[in-house]
Short mmCIF file of C-alpha atoms and ligand atoms in Angstrom, two decimals:
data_model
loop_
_atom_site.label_atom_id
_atom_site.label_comp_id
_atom_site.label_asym_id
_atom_site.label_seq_id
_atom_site.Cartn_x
_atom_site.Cartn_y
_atom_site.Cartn_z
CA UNK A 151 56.36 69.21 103.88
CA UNK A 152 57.68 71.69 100.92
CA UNK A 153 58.16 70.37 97.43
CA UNK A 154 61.09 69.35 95.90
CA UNK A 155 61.71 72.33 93.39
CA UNK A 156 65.09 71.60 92.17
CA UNK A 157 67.12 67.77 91.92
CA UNK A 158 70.45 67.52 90.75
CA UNK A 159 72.00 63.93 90.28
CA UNK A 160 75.75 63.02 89.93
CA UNK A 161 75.96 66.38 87.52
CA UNK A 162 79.34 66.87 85.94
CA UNK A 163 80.28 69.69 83.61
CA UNK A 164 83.97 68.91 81.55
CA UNK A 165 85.14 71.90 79.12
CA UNK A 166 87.77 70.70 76.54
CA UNK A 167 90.21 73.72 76.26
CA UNK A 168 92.30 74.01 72.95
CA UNK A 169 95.20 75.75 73.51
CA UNK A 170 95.64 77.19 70.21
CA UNK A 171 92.67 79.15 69.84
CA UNK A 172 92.16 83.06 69.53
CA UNK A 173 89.06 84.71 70.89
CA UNK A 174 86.09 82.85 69.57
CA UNK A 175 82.62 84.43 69.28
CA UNK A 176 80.92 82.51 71.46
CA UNK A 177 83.21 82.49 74.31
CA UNK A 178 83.00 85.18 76.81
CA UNK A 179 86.67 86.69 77.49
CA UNK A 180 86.38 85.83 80.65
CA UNK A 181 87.03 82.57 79.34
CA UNK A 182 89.15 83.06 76.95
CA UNK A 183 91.41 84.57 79.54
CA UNK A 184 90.95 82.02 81.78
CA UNK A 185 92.07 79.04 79.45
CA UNK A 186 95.13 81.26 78.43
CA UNK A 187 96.22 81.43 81.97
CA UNK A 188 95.34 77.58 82.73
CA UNK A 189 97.08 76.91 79.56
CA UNK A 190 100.02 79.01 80.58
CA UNK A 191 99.97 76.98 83.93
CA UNK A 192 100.18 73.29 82.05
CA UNK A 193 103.23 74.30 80.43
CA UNK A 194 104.82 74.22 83.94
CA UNK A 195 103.66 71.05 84.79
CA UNK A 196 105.52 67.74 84.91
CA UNK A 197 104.80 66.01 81.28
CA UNK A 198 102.68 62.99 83.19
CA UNK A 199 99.96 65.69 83.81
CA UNK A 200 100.11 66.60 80.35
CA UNK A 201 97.49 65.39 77.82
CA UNK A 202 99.11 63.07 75.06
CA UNK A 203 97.46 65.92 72.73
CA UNK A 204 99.06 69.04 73.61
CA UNK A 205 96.31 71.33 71.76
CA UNK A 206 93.25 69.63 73.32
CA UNK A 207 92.88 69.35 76.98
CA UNK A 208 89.80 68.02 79.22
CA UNK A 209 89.04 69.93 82.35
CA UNK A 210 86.01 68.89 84.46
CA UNK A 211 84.49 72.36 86.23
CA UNK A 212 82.09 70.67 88.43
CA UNK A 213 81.87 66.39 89.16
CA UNK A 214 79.57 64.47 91.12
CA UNK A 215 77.02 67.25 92.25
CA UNK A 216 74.29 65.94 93.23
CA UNK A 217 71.68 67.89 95.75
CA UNK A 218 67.85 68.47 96.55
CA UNK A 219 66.76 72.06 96.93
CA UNK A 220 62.66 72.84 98.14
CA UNK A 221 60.15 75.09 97.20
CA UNK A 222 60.96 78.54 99.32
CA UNK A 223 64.54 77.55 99.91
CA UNK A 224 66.94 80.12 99.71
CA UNK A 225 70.54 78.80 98.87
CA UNK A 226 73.72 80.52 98.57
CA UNK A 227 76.51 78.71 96.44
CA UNK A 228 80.06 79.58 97.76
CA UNK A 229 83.54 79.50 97.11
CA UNK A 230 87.11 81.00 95.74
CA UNK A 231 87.32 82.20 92.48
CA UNK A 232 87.21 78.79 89.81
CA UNK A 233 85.40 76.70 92.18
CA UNK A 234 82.35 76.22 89.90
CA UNK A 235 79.75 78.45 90.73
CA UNK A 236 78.90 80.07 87.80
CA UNK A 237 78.98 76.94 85.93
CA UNK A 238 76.56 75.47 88.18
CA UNK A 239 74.03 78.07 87.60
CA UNK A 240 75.00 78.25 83.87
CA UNK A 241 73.12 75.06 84.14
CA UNK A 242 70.52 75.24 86.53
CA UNK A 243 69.44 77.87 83.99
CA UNK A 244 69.63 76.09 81.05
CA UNK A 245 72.51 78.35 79.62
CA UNK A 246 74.67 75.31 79.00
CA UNK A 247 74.06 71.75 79.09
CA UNK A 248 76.01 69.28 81.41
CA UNK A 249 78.18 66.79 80.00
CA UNK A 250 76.83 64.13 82.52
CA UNK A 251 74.17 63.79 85.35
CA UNK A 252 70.46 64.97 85.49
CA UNK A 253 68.58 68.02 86.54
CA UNK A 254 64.92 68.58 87.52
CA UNK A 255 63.37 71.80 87.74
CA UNK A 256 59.78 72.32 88.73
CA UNK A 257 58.72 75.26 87.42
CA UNK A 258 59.87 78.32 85.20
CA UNK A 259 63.19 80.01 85.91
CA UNK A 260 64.69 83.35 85.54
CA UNK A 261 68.20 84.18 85.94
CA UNK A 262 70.70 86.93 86.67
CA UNK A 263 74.19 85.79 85.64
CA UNK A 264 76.98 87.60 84.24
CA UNK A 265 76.36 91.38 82.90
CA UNK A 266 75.87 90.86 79.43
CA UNK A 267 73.43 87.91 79.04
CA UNK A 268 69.22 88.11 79.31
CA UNK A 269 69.54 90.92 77.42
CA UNK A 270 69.24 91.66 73.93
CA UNK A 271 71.81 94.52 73.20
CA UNK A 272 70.05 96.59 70.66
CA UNK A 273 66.28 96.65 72.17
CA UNK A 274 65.40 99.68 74.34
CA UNK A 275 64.82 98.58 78.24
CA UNK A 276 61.07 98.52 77.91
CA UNK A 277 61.47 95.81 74.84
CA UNK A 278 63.70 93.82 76.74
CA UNK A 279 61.19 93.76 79.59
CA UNK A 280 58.40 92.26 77.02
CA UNK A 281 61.29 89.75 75.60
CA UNK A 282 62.31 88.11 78.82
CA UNK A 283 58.32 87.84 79.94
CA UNK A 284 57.46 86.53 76.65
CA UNK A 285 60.68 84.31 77.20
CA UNK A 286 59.63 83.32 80.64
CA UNK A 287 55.87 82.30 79.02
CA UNK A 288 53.70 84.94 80.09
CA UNK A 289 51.57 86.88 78.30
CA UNK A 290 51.00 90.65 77.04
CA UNK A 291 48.51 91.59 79.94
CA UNK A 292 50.40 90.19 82.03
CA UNK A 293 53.95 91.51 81.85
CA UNK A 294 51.49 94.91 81.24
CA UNK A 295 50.45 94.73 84.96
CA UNK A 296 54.42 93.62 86.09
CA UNK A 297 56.08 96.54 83.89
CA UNK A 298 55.31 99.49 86.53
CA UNK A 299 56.69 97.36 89.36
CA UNK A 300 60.00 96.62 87.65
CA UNK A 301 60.59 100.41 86.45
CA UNK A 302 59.90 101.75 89.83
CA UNK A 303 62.32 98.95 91.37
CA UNK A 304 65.13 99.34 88.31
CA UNK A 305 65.02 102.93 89.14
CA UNK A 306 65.44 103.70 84.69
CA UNK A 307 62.38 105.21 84.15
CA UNK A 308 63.77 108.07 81.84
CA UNK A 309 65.98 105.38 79.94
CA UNK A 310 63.43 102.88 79.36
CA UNK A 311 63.12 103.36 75.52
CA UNK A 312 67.03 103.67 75.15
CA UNK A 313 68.88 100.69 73.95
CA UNK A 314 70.48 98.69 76.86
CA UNK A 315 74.07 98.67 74.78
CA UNK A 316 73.90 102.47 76.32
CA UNK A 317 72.81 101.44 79.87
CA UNK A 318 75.67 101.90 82.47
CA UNK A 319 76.50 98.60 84.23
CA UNK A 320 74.80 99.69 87.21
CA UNK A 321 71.72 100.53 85.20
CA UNK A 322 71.53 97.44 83.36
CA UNK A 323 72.09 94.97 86.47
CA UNK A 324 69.42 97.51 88.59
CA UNK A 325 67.12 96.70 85.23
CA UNK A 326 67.98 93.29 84.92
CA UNK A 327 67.36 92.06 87.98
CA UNK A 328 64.16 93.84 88.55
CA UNK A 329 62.83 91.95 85.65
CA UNK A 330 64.04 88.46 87.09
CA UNK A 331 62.62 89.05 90.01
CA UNK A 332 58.97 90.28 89.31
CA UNK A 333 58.35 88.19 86.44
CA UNK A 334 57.33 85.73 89.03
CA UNK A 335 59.57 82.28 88.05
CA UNK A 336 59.31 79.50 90.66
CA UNK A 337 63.03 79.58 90.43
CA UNK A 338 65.10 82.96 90.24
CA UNK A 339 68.81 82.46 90.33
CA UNK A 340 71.00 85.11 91.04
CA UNK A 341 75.12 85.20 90.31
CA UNK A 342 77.41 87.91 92.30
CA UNK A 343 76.75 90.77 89.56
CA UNK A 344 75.02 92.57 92.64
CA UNK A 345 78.24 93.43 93.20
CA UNK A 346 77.98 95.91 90.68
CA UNK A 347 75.46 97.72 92.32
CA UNK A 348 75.72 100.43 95.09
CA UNK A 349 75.42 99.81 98.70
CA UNK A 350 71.88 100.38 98.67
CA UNK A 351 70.54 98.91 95.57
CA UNK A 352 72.89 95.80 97.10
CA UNK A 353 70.30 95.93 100.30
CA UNK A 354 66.96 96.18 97.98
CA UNK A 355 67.76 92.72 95.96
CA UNK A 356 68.50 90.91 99.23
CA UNK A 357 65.17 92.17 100.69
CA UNK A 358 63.40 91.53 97.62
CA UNK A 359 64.82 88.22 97.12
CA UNK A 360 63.75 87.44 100.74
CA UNK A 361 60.14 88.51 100.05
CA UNK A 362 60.50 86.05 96.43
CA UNK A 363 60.66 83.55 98.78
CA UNK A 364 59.11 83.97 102.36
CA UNK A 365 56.16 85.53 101.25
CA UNK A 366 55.78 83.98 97.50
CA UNK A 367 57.28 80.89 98.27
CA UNK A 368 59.67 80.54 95.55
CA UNK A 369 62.85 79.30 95.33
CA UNK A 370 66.15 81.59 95.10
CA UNK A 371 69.91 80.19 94.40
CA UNK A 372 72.02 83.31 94.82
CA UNK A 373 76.04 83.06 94.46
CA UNK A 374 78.13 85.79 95.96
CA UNK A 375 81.41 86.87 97.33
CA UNK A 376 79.78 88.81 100.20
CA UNK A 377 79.79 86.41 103.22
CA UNK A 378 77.23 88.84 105.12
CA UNK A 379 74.73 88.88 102.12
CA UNK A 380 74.86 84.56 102.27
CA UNK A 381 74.11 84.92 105.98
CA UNK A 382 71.34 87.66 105.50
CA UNK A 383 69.59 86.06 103.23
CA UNK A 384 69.90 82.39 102.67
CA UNK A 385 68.83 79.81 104.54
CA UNK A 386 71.39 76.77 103.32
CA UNK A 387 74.73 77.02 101.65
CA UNK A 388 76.98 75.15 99.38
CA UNK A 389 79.96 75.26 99.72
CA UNK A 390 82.37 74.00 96.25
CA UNK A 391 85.72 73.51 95.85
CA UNK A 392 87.29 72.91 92.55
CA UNK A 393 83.74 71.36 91.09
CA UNK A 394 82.60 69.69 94.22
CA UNK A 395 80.44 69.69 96.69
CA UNK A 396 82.26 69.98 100.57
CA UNK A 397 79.63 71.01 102.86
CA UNK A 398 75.66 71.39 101.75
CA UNK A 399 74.25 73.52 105.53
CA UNK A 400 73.23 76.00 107.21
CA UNK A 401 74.82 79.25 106.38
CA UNK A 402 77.07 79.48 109.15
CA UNK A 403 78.32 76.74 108.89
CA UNK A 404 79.12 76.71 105.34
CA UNK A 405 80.62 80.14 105.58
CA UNK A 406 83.22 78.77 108.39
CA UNK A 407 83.92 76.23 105.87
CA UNK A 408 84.85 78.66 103.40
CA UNK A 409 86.95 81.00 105.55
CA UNK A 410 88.47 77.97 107.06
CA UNK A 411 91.54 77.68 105.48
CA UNK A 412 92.20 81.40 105.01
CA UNK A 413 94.37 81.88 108.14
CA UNK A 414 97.99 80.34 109.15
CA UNK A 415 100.68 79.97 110.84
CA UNK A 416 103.11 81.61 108.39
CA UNK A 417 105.27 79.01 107.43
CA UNK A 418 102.98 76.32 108.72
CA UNK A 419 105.16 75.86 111.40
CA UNK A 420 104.41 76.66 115.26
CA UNK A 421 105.64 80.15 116.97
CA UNK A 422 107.16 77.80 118.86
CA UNK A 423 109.62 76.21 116.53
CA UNK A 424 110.52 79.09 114.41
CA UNK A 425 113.77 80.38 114.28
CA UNK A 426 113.73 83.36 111.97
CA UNK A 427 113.29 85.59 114.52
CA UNK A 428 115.28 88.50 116.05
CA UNK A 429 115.78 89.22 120.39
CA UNK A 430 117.27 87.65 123.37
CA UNK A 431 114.41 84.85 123.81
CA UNK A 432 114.53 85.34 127.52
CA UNK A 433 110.70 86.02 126.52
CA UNK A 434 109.39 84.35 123.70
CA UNK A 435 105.98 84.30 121.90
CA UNK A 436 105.16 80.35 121.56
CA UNK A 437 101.55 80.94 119.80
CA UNK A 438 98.85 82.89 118.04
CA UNK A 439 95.57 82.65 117.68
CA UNK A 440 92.61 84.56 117.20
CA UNK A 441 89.04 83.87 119.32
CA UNK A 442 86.11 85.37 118.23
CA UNK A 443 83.07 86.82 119.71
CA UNK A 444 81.86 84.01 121.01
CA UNK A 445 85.30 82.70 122.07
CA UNK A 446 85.89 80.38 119.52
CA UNK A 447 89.38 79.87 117.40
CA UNK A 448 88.62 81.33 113.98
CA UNK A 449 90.43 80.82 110.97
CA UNK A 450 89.87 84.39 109.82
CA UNK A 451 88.13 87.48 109.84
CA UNK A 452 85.06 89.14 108.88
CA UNK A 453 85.22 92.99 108.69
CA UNK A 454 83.00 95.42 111.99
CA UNK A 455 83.44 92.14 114.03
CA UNK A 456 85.08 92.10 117.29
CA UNK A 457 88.15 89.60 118.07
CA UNK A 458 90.76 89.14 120.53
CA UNK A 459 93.90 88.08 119.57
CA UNK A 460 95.83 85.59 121.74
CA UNK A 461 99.72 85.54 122.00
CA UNK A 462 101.28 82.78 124.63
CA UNK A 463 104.35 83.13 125.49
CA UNK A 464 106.89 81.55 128.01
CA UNK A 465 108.77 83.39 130.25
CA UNK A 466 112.39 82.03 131.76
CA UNK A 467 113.42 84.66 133.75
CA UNK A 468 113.19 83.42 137.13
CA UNK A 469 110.11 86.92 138.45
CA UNK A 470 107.72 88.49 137.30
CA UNK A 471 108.66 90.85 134.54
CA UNK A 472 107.64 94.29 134.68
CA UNK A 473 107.62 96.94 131.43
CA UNK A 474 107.00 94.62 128.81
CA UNK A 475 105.90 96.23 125.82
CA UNK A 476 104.34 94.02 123.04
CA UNK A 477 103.11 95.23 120.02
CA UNK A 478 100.98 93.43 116.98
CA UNK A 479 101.03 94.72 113.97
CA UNK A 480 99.29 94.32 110.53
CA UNK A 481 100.91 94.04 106.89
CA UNK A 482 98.44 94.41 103.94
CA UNK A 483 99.11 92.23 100.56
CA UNK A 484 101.42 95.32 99.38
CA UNK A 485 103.41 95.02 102.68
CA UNK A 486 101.71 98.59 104.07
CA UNK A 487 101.67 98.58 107.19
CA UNK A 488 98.05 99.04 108.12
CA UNK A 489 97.47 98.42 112.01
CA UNK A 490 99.85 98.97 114.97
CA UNK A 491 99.21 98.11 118.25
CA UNK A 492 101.29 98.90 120.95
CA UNK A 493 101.07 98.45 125.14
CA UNK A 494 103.13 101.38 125.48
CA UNK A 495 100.43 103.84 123.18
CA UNK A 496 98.18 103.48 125.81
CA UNK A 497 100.32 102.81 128.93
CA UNK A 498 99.19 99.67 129.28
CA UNK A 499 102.82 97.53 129.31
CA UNK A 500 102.26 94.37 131.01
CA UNK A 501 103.60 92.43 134.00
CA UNK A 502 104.74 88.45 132.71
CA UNK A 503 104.98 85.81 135.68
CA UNK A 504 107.63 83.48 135.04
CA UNK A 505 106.50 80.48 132.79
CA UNK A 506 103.85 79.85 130.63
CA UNK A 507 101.01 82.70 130.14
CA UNK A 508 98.98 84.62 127.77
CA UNK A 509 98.32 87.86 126.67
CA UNK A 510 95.19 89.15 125.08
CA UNK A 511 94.91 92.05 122.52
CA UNK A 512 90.89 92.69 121.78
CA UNK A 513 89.58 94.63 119.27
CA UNK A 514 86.20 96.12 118.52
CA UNK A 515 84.51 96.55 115.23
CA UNK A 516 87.34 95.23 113.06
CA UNK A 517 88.11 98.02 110.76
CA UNK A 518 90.57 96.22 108.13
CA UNK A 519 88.50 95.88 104.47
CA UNK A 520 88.75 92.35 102.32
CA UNK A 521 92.17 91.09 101.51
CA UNK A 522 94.71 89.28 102.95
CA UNK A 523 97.01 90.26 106.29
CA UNK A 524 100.08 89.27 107.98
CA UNK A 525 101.36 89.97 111.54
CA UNK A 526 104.18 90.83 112.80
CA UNK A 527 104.52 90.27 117.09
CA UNK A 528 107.21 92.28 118.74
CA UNK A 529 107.95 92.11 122.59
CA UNK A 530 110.76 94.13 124.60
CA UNK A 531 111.74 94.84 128.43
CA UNK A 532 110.91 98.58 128.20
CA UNK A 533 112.37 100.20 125.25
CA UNK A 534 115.81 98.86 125.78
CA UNK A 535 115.92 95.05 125.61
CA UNK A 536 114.67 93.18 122.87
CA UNK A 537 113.03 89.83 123.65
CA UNK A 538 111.59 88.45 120.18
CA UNK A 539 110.47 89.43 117.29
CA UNK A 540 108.84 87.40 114.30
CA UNK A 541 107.93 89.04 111.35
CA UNK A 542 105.34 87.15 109.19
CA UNK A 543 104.22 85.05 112.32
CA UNK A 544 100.98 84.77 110.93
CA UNK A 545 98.66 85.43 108.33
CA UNK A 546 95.13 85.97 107.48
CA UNK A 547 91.93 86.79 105.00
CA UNK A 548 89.75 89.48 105.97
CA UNK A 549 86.30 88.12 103.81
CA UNK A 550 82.63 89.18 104.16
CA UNK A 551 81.88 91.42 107.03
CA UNK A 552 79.71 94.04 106.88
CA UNK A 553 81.32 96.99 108.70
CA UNK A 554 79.42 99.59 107.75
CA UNK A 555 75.67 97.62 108.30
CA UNK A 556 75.04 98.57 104.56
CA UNK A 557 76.18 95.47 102.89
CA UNK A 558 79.04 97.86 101.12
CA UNK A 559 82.61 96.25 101.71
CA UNK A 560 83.79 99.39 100.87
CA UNK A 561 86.93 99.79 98.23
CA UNK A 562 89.21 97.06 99.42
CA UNK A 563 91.77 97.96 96.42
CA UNK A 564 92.11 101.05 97.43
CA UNK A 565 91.63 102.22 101.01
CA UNK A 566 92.07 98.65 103.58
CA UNK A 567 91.07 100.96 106.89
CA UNK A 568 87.17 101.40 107.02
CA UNK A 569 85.72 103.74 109.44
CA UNK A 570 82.69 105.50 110.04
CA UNK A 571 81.83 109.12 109.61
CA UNK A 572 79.10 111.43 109.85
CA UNK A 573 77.99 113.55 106.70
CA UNK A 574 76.08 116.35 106.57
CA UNK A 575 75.29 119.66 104.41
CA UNK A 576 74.00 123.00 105.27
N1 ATP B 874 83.75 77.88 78.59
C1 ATP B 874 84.73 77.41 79.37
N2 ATP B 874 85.76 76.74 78.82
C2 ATP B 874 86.74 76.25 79.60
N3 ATP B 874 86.81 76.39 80.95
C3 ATP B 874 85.82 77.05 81.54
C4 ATP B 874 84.73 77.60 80.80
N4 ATP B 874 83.89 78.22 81.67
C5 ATP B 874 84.44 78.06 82.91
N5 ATP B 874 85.58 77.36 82.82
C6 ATP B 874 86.47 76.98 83.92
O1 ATP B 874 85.70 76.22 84.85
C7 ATP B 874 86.10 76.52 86.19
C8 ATP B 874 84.90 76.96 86.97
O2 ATP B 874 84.51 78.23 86.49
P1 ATP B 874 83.31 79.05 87.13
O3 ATP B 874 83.20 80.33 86.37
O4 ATP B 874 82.12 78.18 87.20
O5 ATP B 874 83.87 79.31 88.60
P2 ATP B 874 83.30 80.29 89.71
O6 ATP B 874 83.29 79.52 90.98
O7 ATP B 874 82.01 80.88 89.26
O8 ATP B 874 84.44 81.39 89.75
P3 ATP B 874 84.34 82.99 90.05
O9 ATP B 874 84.12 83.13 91.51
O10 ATP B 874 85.69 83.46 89.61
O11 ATP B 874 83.23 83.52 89.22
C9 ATP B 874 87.18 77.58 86.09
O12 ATP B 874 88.44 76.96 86.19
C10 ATP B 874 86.97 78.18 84.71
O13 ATP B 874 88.18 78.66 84.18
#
C-alpha cells in the first residue's frame, strides 16, 4: 500500500479584511480587489450580518478541510471562482500559515502558484533556476545535471541570463514550471497559471506532470478551470465550495459535481407551469432536458461532446399533427444569438400524435466555447400558426470540454462558435 504523502486535519484559513485600507505591499491586487468588492457587497447587507466593527471584518476562506492524499496521487482541486483553491495550496506550500488545523507533508515541495511568486524579479532565469534548487535543498552538482533538462523543457534558452522582470508571462510560467517540475520535490503543486500558456505548452505540463507521478512516483495537486485537463490527468478530485470540502472522488465524479448546478429551468419553474409564453397552446412544450452520450440527464455541457436535447410536449388536438416546425435556439451571455436550429432547414418538420410525446434534437461535437447559454423553444403548424413559444426556457454553462483535442478552449470572450479547420502553406 502507498504512503501517506500529504494529511490535512480540520484546516481552516480566516482572513480579517479592513475595509479602510489602500493597497498594501504585501497584498497581491488580486486581493485588494477582491476585499473592495466583498466590502462593497456588506454594505448591502441587512445590519445583523454586519460586524459590530464596521472597519474589521472576519471571513473564513476554507473550514474544516481535512483529507489524506498518497504518494503518486494525482489530485485536482475544483471549483467557481472564491471557493478556496488557491488558498488551499497557499498552504500546502507553506506560502501562508493556517489559522487552525494541521498539515503533514512528507517530503520537499515545489510549487507553481500565481505568476509572480518563486521568482525573484531581478535575477536572470538561469539564477533563479540555482535559487529555487538551492531553496528546494539540493545542491550545486546537482541542479548542474537538472539545468539542461529545464531549459530544453522552458523552451528560454536565449533569455536565460535576462532578468525574469523582462520575461513575457508565457515565458516565465513555461520557465517556472519547468523548474518545479524537474527539481524532483515529492510534492509539486500546480495552480491554473497553465492557463497562460499556449495550447501546446498546456499538453506538455499535463504529460509531464503525469510522468512526475506514474513513473517517479510523486505526488501532484494541480488546480484548474479546465474540466478536460482534471480528467486527463488526475486521478481524484476535490471538489470546494465556499471553503469546504463537498465531494473528495474520482474525477468524474467530482467534475459532475461541479457542473451540477450550472443548468436550469429558467425561472426554476417547470415548462409546464410557465406562462410567459407566446402561441395558441394547442401544442405546448411541457419539458427540457438534455441527455448525454451515454444517455444520462446532464446538468450542463462540456464543449466537442455530443448531446441530444429532449423537448416533451403535449398535444390536444384530437390527430396526428403534420408540419410542425420546432426550432431551439441558443442566446450567449450578451444575448447573441449563437445557434439556431430549425426542422424546416433541413426538411425534417415532424408529425405529433395526439397526447403526450417527445422530440429529440441531437447534436454532434458541441461547438459552443465556455460561458453561459439560454434557449429559446419555438413550435408552429407550418409557418402560419403559432403554437408556443418560451423565450429563456432554459439555461446553461458550457465548462471544460476539449473541442479541439488540444486542451485549448479556444477564446471564449471573443468568438463562442469553435470549429475546426485545416491550415496549410505553400
Ligand atoms: N489575503 C486575503 N485577504 C482576504 N481575503 C482573501 C485573501 N486571499 C483570498 N481571500 C478570499 O478568500 C476566498 C478564497 O480565495 P481563493 O483565491 O483561495 O479562491 P479560489 O478558489 O482560488 O478562486 P479563483 O478560482 O478565483 O482563483 C475568496 O473569497 C478571496 O477573496
Amino acid at each position: 500500500m502507498s504512503e501517506t504523502a500529504i494529511r490535512v486535519e480540520n484546516l481552516g484559513k480566516k482572513y480579517i479584511i479592513s475595509h479602510k485600507q489602500g493597497l498594501s505591499s504585501n497584498k497581491s491586487l488580486r486581493e485588494s480587489i477582491s476585499n473592495t468588492v466583498k466590502s462593497i457587497g456588506q454594505k448591502f447587507l441587512p445590519s445583523s450580518t454586519k460586524e459590530i466593527n464596521p472597519s474589521r471584518e472576519e471571513f473564513w476562506a476554507l473550514q474544516d478541510i481535512s483529507f489524506e492524499i498518497k504518494q503518486g496521487d494525482r489530485v485536482g482541486v475544483i471549483g467557481r471562482n472564491g471557493a478556496g483553491k488557491s488558498t488551499l495550496l497557499k498552504i500546502l506550500s507553506r506560502v501562508t500559515e493556517p489559522t487552525h488545523g494541521k498539515i503533514a507533508i512528507r517530503g520537499r515541495v515545489a510549487s507553481l502558484l500565481e505568476v509572480g511568486t518563486g521568482f525573484h524579479q531581478e535575477l536572470s532565469g538561469r539564477e533563479n533556476i540555482y535559487l529555487n534548487g538551492a531553496i528546494l535543498g539540493m545542491g550545486k552538482e546537482e541542479i548542474k545535471r537538472k539545468f539542461d533538462e529545464i531549459i530544453a523543457f522552458a523552451e528560454v534558452e536565449k533569455f536565460l541570463d535576462t532578468p525574469v522582470k523582462r520575461y513575457s508571462s508565457g515565458m516565465y510560467v513555461r520557465l517556472a514550471f519547468a523548474v518545479a517540475a524537474h527539481l524532483d520535490p515529492e510534492v509539486l503543486i500546480v495552480d491554473e497559471v497553465l492557463a497562460v500558456g499556449d495550447a501546446q505548452f498546456q499538453k506538455k505540463c499535463l504529460g509531464k506532470m503525469e510522468d512526475v507521478s506514474t513513473k517517479e512516483g510523486r505526488t501532484v495537486i494541480f488546480v484548474s478551470h479546465q474540466m478536460s485537463a482534471i480528467e486527463a490527468l488526475c486521478s481524484r478530485a476535490i471538489l470546494l465550495q465556499s471553503g469546504k470540502v463537498v465531494l473528495d472522488s474520482n474525477p468524474q465524479e467530482a467534475i459532475r459535481g461541479y457542473l451540477g448546478n450550472a443548468y436550469s429551468l429558467t425561472k426554476g419553474i417547470s415548462l409546464k407551469e410557465r406562462t410567459d409564453r407566446t402561441g395558441n397552446g394547442k401544442v405546448r412544450f411541457e419539458s427540457f432536458r438534455i441527455i448525454d452520450e451515454e444517455g444520462t440527464e446532464v446538468t450542463a455541457l462540456q464543449s466537442g461532446k455530443d448531446y441530444r436535447f429532449e423537448l416533451g410536449y403535449f398535444n390536444s388536438l384530437e390527430k396526428r399533427t403534420d408540419n410542425v416546425v420546432v426550432s431551439l435556439d441558443i442566446f450567449d451571455e450578451r444575448n447573441n444569438r449563437v445557434m439556431l436550429f430549425r426542422t424546416n432547414f433541413t426538411n425534417d418538420n415532424l408529425s405529433l400524435n395526439p397526447g403526450f410525446g417527445s422530440i429529440s434534437c441531437s447534436i454532434n461535437k458541441l461547438p459552443l466555447a465556455n460561458g453561459e447559454y439560454r434557449f429559446l423553444l419555438f413550435m408552429s403548424y407550418a409557418d402560419t400558426e403559432i403554437f408556443d413559444w418560451i423565450e429563456d426556457a432554459a439555461s446553461a454553462r458550457v465548462d471544460g470540454g476539449d473541442f479541439f483535442g488540444t486542451g485549448s478552449i479556444g477564446l471564449p470572450t471573443h468568438c463562442k462558435l469553435l470549429s475546426e479547420v485545416q491550415w496549410s502553406n505553400s
